[in-house]
mmCIF file of C-alpha atoms in Angstrom:
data_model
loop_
_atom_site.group_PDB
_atom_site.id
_atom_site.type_symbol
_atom_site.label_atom_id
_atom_site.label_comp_id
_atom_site.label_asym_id
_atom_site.label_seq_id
_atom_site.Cartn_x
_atom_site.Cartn_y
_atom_site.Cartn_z
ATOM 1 C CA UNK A 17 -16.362 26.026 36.329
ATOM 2 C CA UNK A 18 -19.734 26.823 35.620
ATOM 3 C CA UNK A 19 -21.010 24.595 32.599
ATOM 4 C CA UNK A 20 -24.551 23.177 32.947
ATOM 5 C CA UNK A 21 -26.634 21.639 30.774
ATOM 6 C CA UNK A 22 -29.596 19.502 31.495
ATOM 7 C CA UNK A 23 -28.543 16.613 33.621
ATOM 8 C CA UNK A 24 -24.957 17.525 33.431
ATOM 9 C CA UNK A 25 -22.957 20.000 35.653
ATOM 10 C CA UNK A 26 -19.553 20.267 36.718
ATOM 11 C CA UNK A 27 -17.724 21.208 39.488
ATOM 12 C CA UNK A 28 -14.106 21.399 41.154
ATOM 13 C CA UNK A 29 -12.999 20.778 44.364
ATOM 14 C CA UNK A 30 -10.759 23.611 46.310
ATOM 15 C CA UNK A 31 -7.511 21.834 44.767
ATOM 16 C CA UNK A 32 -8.956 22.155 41.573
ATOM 17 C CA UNK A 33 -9.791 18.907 40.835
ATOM 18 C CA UNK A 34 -13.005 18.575 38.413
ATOM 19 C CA UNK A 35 -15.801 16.486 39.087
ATOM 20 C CA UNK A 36 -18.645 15.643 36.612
ATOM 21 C CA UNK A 37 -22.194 15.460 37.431
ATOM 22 C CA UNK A 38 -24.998 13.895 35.583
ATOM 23 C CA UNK A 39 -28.136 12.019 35.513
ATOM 24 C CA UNK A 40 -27.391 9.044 33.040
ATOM 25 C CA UNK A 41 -24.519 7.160 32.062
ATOM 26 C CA UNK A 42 -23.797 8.565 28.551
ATOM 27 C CA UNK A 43 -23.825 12.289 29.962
ATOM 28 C CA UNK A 44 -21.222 10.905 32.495
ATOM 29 C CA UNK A 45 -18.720 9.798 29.603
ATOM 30 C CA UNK A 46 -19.408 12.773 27.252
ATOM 31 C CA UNK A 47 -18.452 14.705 30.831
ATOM 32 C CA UNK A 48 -15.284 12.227 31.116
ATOM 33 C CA UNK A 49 -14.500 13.074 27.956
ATOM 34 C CA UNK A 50 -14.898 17.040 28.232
ATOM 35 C CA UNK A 51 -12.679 16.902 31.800
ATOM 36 C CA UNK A 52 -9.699 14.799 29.984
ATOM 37 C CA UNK A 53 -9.970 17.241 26.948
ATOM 38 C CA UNK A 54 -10.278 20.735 28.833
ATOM 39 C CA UNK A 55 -8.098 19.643 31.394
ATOM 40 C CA UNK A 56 -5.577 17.196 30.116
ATOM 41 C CA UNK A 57 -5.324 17.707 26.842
ATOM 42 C CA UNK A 58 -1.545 16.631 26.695
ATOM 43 C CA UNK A 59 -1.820 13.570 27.999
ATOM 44 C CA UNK A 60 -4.816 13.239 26.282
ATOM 45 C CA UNK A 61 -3.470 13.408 22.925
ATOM 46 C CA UNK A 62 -0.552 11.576 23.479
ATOM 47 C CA UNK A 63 -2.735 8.467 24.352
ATOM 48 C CA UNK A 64 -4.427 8.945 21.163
ATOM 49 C CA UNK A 65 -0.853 9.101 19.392
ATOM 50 C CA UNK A 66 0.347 6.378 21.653
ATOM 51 C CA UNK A 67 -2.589 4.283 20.442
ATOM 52 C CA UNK A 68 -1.705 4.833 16.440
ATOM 53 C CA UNK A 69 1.655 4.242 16.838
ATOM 54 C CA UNK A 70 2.377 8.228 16.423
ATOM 55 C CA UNK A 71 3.857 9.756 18.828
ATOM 56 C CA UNK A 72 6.874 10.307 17.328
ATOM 57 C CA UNK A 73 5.534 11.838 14.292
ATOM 58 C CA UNK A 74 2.937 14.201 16.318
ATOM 59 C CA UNK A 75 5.102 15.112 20.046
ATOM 60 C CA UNK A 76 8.840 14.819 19.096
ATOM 61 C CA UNK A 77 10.642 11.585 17.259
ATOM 62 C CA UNK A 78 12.324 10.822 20.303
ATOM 63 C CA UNK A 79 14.329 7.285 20.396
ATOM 64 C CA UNK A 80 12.096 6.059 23.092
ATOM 65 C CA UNK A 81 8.823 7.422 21.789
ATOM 66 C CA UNK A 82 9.713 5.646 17.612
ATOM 67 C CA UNK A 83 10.622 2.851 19.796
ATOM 68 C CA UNK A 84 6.912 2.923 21.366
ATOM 69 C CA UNK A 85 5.513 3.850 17.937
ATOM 70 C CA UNK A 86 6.883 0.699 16.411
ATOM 71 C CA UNK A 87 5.777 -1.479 19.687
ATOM 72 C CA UNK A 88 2.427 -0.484 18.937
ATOM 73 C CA UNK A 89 2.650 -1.047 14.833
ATOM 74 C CA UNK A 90 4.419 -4.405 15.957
ATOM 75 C CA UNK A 91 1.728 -5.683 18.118
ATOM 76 C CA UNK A 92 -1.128 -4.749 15.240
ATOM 77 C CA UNK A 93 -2.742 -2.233 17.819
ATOM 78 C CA UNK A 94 -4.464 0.395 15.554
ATOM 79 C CA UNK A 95 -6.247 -2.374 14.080
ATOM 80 C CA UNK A 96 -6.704 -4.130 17.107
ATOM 81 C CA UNK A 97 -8.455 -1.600 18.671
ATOM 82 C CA UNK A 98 -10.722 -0.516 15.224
ATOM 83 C CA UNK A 99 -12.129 -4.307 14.846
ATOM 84 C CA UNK A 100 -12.751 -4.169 18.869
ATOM 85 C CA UNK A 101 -14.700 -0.798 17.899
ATOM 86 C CA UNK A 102 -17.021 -3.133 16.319
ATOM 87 C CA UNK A 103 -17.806 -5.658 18.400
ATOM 88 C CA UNK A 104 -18.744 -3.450 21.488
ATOM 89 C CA UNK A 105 -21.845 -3.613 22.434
ATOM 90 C CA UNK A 106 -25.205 -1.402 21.296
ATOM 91 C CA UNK A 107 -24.856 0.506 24.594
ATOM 92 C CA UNK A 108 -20.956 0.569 24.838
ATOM 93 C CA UNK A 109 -20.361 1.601 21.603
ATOM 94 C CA UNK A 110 -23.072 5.035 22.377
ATOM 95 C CA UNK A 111 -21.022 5.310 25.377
ATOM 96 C CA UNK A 112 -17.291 5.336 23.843
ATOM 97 C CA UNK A 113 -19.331 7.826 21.418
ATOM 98 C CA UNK A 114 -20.604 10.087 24.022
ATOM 99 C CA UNK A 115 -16.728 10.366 25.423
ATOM 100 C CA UNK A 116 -15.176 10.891 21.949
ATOM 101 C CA UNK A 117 -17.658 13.919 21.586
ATOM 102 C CA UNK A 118 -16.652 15.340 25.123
ATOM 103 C CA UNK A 119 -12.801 14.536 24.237
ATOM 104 C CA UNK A 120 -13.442 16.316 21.218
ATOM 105 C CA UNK A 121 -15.131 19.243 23.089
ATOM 106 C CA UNK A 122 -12.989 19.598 26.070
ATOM 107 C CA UNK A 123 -10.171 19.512 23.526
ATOM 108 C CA UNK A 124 -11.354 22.548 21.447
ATOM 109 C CA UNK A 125 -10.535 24.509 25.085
ATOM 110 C CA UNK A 126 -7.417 22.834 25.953
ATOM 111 C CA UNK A 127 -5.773 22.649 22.919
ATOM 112 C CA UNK A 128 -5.175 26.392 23.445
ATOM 113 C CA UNK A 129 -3.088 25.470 26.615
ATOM 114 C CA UNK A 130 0.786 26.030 26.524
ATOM 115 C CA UNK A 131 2.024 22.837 26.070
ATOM 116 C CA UNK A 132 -0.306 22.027 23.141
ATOM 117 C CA UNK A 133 0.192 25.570 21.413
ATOM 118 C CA UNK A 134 4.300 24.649 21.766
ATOM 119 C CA UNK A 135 4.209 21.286 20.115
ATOM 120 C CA UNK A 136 1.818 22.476 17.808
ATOM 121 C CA UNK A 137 -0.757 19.857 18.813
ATOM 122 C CA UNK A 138 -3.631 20.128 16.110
ATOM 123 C CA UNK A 139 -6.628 17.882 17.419
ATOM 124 C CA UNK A 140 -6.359 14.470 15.144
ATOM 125 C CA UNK A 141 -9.904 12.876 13.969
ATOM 126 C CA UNK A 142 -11.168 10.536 16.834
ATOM 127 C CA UNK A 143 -12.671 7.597 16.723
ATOM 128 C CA UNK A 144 -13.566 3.935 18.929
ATOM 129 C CA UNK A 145 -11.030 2.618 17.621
ATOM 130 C CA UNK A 146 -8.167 5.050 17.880
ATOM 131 C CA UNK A 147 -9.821 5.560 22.010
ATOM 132 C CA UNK A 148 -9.987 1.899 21.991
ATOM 133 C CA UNK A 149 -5.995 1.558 20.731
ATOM 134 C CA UNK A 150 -5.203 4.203 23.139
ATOM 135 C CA UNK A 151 -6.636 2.172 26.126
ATOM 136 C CA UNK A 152 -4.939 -0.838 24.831
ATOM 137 C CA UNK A 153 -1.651 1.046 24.566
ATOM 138 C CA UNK A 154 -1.967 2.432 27.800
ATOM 139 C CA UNK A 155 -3.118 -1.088 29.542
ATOM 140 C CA UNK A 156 0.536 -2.291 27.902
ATOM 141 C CA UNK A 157 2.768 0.306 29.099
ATOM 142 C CA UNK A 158 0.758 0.290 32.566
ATOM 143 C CA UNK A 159 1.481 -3.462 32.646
ATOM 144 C CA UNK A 160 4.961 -3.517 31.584
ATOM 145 C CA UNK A 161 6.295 -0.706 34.313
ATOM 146 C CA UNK A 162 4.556 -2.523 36.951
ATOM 147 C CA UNK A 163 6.353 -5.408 36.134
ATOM 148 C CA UNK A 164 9.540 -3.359 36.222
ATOM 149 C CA UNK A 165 9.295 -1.658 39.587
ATOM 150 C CA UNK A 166 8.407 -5.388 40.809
ATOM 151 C CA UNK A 167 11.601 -6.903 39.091
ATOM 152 C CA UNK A 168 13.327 -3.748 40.707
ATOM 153 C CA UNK A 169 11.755 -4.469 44.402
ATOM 154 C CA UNK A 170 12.669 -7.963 44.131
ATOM 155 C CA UNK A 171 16.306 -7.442 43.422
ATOM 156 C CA UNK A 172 16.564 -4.519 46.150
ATOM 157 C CA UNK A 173 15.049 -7.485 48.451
ATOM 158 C CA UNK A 174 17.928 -9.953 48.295
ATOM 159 C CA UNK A 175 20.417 -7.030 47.747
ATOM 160 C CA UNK A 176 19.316 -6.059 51.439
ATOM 161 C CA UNK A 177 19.206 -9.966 52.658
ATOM 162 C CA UNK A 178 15.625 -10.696 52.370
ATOM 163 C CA UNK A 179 14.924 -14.140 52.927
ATOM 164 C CA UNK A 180 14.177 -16.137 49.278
ATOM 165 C CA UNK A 181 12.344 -18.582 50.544
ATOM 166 C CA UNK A 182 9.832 -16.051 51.926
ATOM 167 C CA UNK A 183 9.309 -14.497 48.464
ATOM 168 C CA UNK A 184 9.236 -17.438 46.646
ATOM 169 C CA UNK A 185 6.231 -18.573 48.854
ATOM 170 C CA UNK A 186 4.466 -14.886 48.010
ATOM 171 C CA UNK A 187 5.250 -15.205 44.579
ATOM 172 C CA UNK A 188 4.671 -18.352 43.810
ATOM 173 C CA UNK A 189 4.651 -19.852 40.717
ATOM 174 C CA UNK A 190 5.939 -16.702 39.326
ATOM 175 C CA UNK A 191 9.680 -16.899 41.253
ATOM 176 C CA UNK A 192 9.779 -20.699 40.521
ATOM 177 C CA UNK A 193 13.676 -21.824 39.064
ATOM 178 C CA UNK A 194 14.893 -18.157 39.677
ATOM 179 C CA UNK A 195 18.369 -17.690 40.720
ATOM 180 C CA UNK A 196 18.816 -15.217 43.785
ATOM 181 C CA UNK A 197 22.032 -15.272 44.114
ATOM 182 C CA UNK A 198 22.424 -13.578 40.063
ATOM 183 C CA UNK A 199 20.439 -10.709 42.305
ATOM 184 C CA UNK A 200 23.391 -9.846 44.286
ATOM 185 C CA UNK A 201 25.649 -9.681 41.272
ATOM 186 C CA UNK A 202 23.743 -7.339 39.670
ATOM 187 C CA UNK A 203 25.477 -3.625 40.311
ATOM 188 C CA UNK A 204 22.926 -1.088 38.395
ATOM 189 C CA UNK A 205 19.542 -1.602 37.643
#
């Protein structure tokens, strides 16, 4: 890659990986934002979606994804994340800015990419708050399949005869009143 500006470059590692360089904060995030665009414009977009509660109605309506898209209208999110837009912070708020205009300038390149030109992706109108839902909607999900593959790792544990007093003493409070033995009974998970 060979974009440069003044106080901005990148560059990619030999595995391809991108790496921004620059000389303030603010030309960091507008790089941030350019990488995720240019390079991950998917994923991307489907964070924005994700963070409007329209994934569905932009990717494919999907049971899981209307399911996530009324999750997210459920829990208030869009406007969650459009009143946080407003309380950020003088120099927050220029920095959220400078990554929308990357994301929106890395996007105009990756948009053209495959996977985007099958869906028929079009690039929606950013804002804070939609990149503020996003990152709320992201910090949920992230949370709730953690929890999961713990849940999971616990019941493999006394499946395979760990001892429950052991994880009740690393997990305390959280395994307080639980009921091992409803572990073993448990045939798919």
């Amino acid at each position: 890659m060979s974009r440069k500006t003044a106080g901005l470059s990148f560059s990619e590692d030999p595995g391809g990986t991108p790496t921004v360089w620059a000389d303030s904060a603010a030309k960091a995030f507008w790089g941030l934002g350019w990488i995720h665009g240019s390079y991950r414009p998917l994923q991307s977009l489907m964070l924005i979606y994700a963070g409007q509660g329209e994934l569905a109605k932009h990717i494919i309506p999907r049971s899981d994804l209307v399911e996530i898209d009324a999750l997210v209208h459920r829990l208030n999110i869009p406007e969650q994340g459009r009143a946080s837009a407003y309380r950020l912070p003088e120099t927050e708020r220029n920095w959220l800015q400078e990554y929308q205009e990357g994301l929106a300038a890395g996007l105009e390149i990756g948009i053209k990419q495959l996977d985007c030109r099958v869906l028929r992706l079009r690039i929606p109108q950013l804002s804070s708050g939609a990149l503020l839902s996003s990152l709320m909607v992201s910090g949920f999900l992230g949370l709730a399949q953690s929890q999961e593959r713990m849940e999971r790792a616990l019941i493999e544990a006394v499946k395979q005869g760990a001892n429950c007093e052991l994880l009740e003493a690393m997990f305390e409070p959280f395994l307080e009143g639980w009921k091992p033995w409803l572990c073993q009974a448990i045939e798919s998970y």
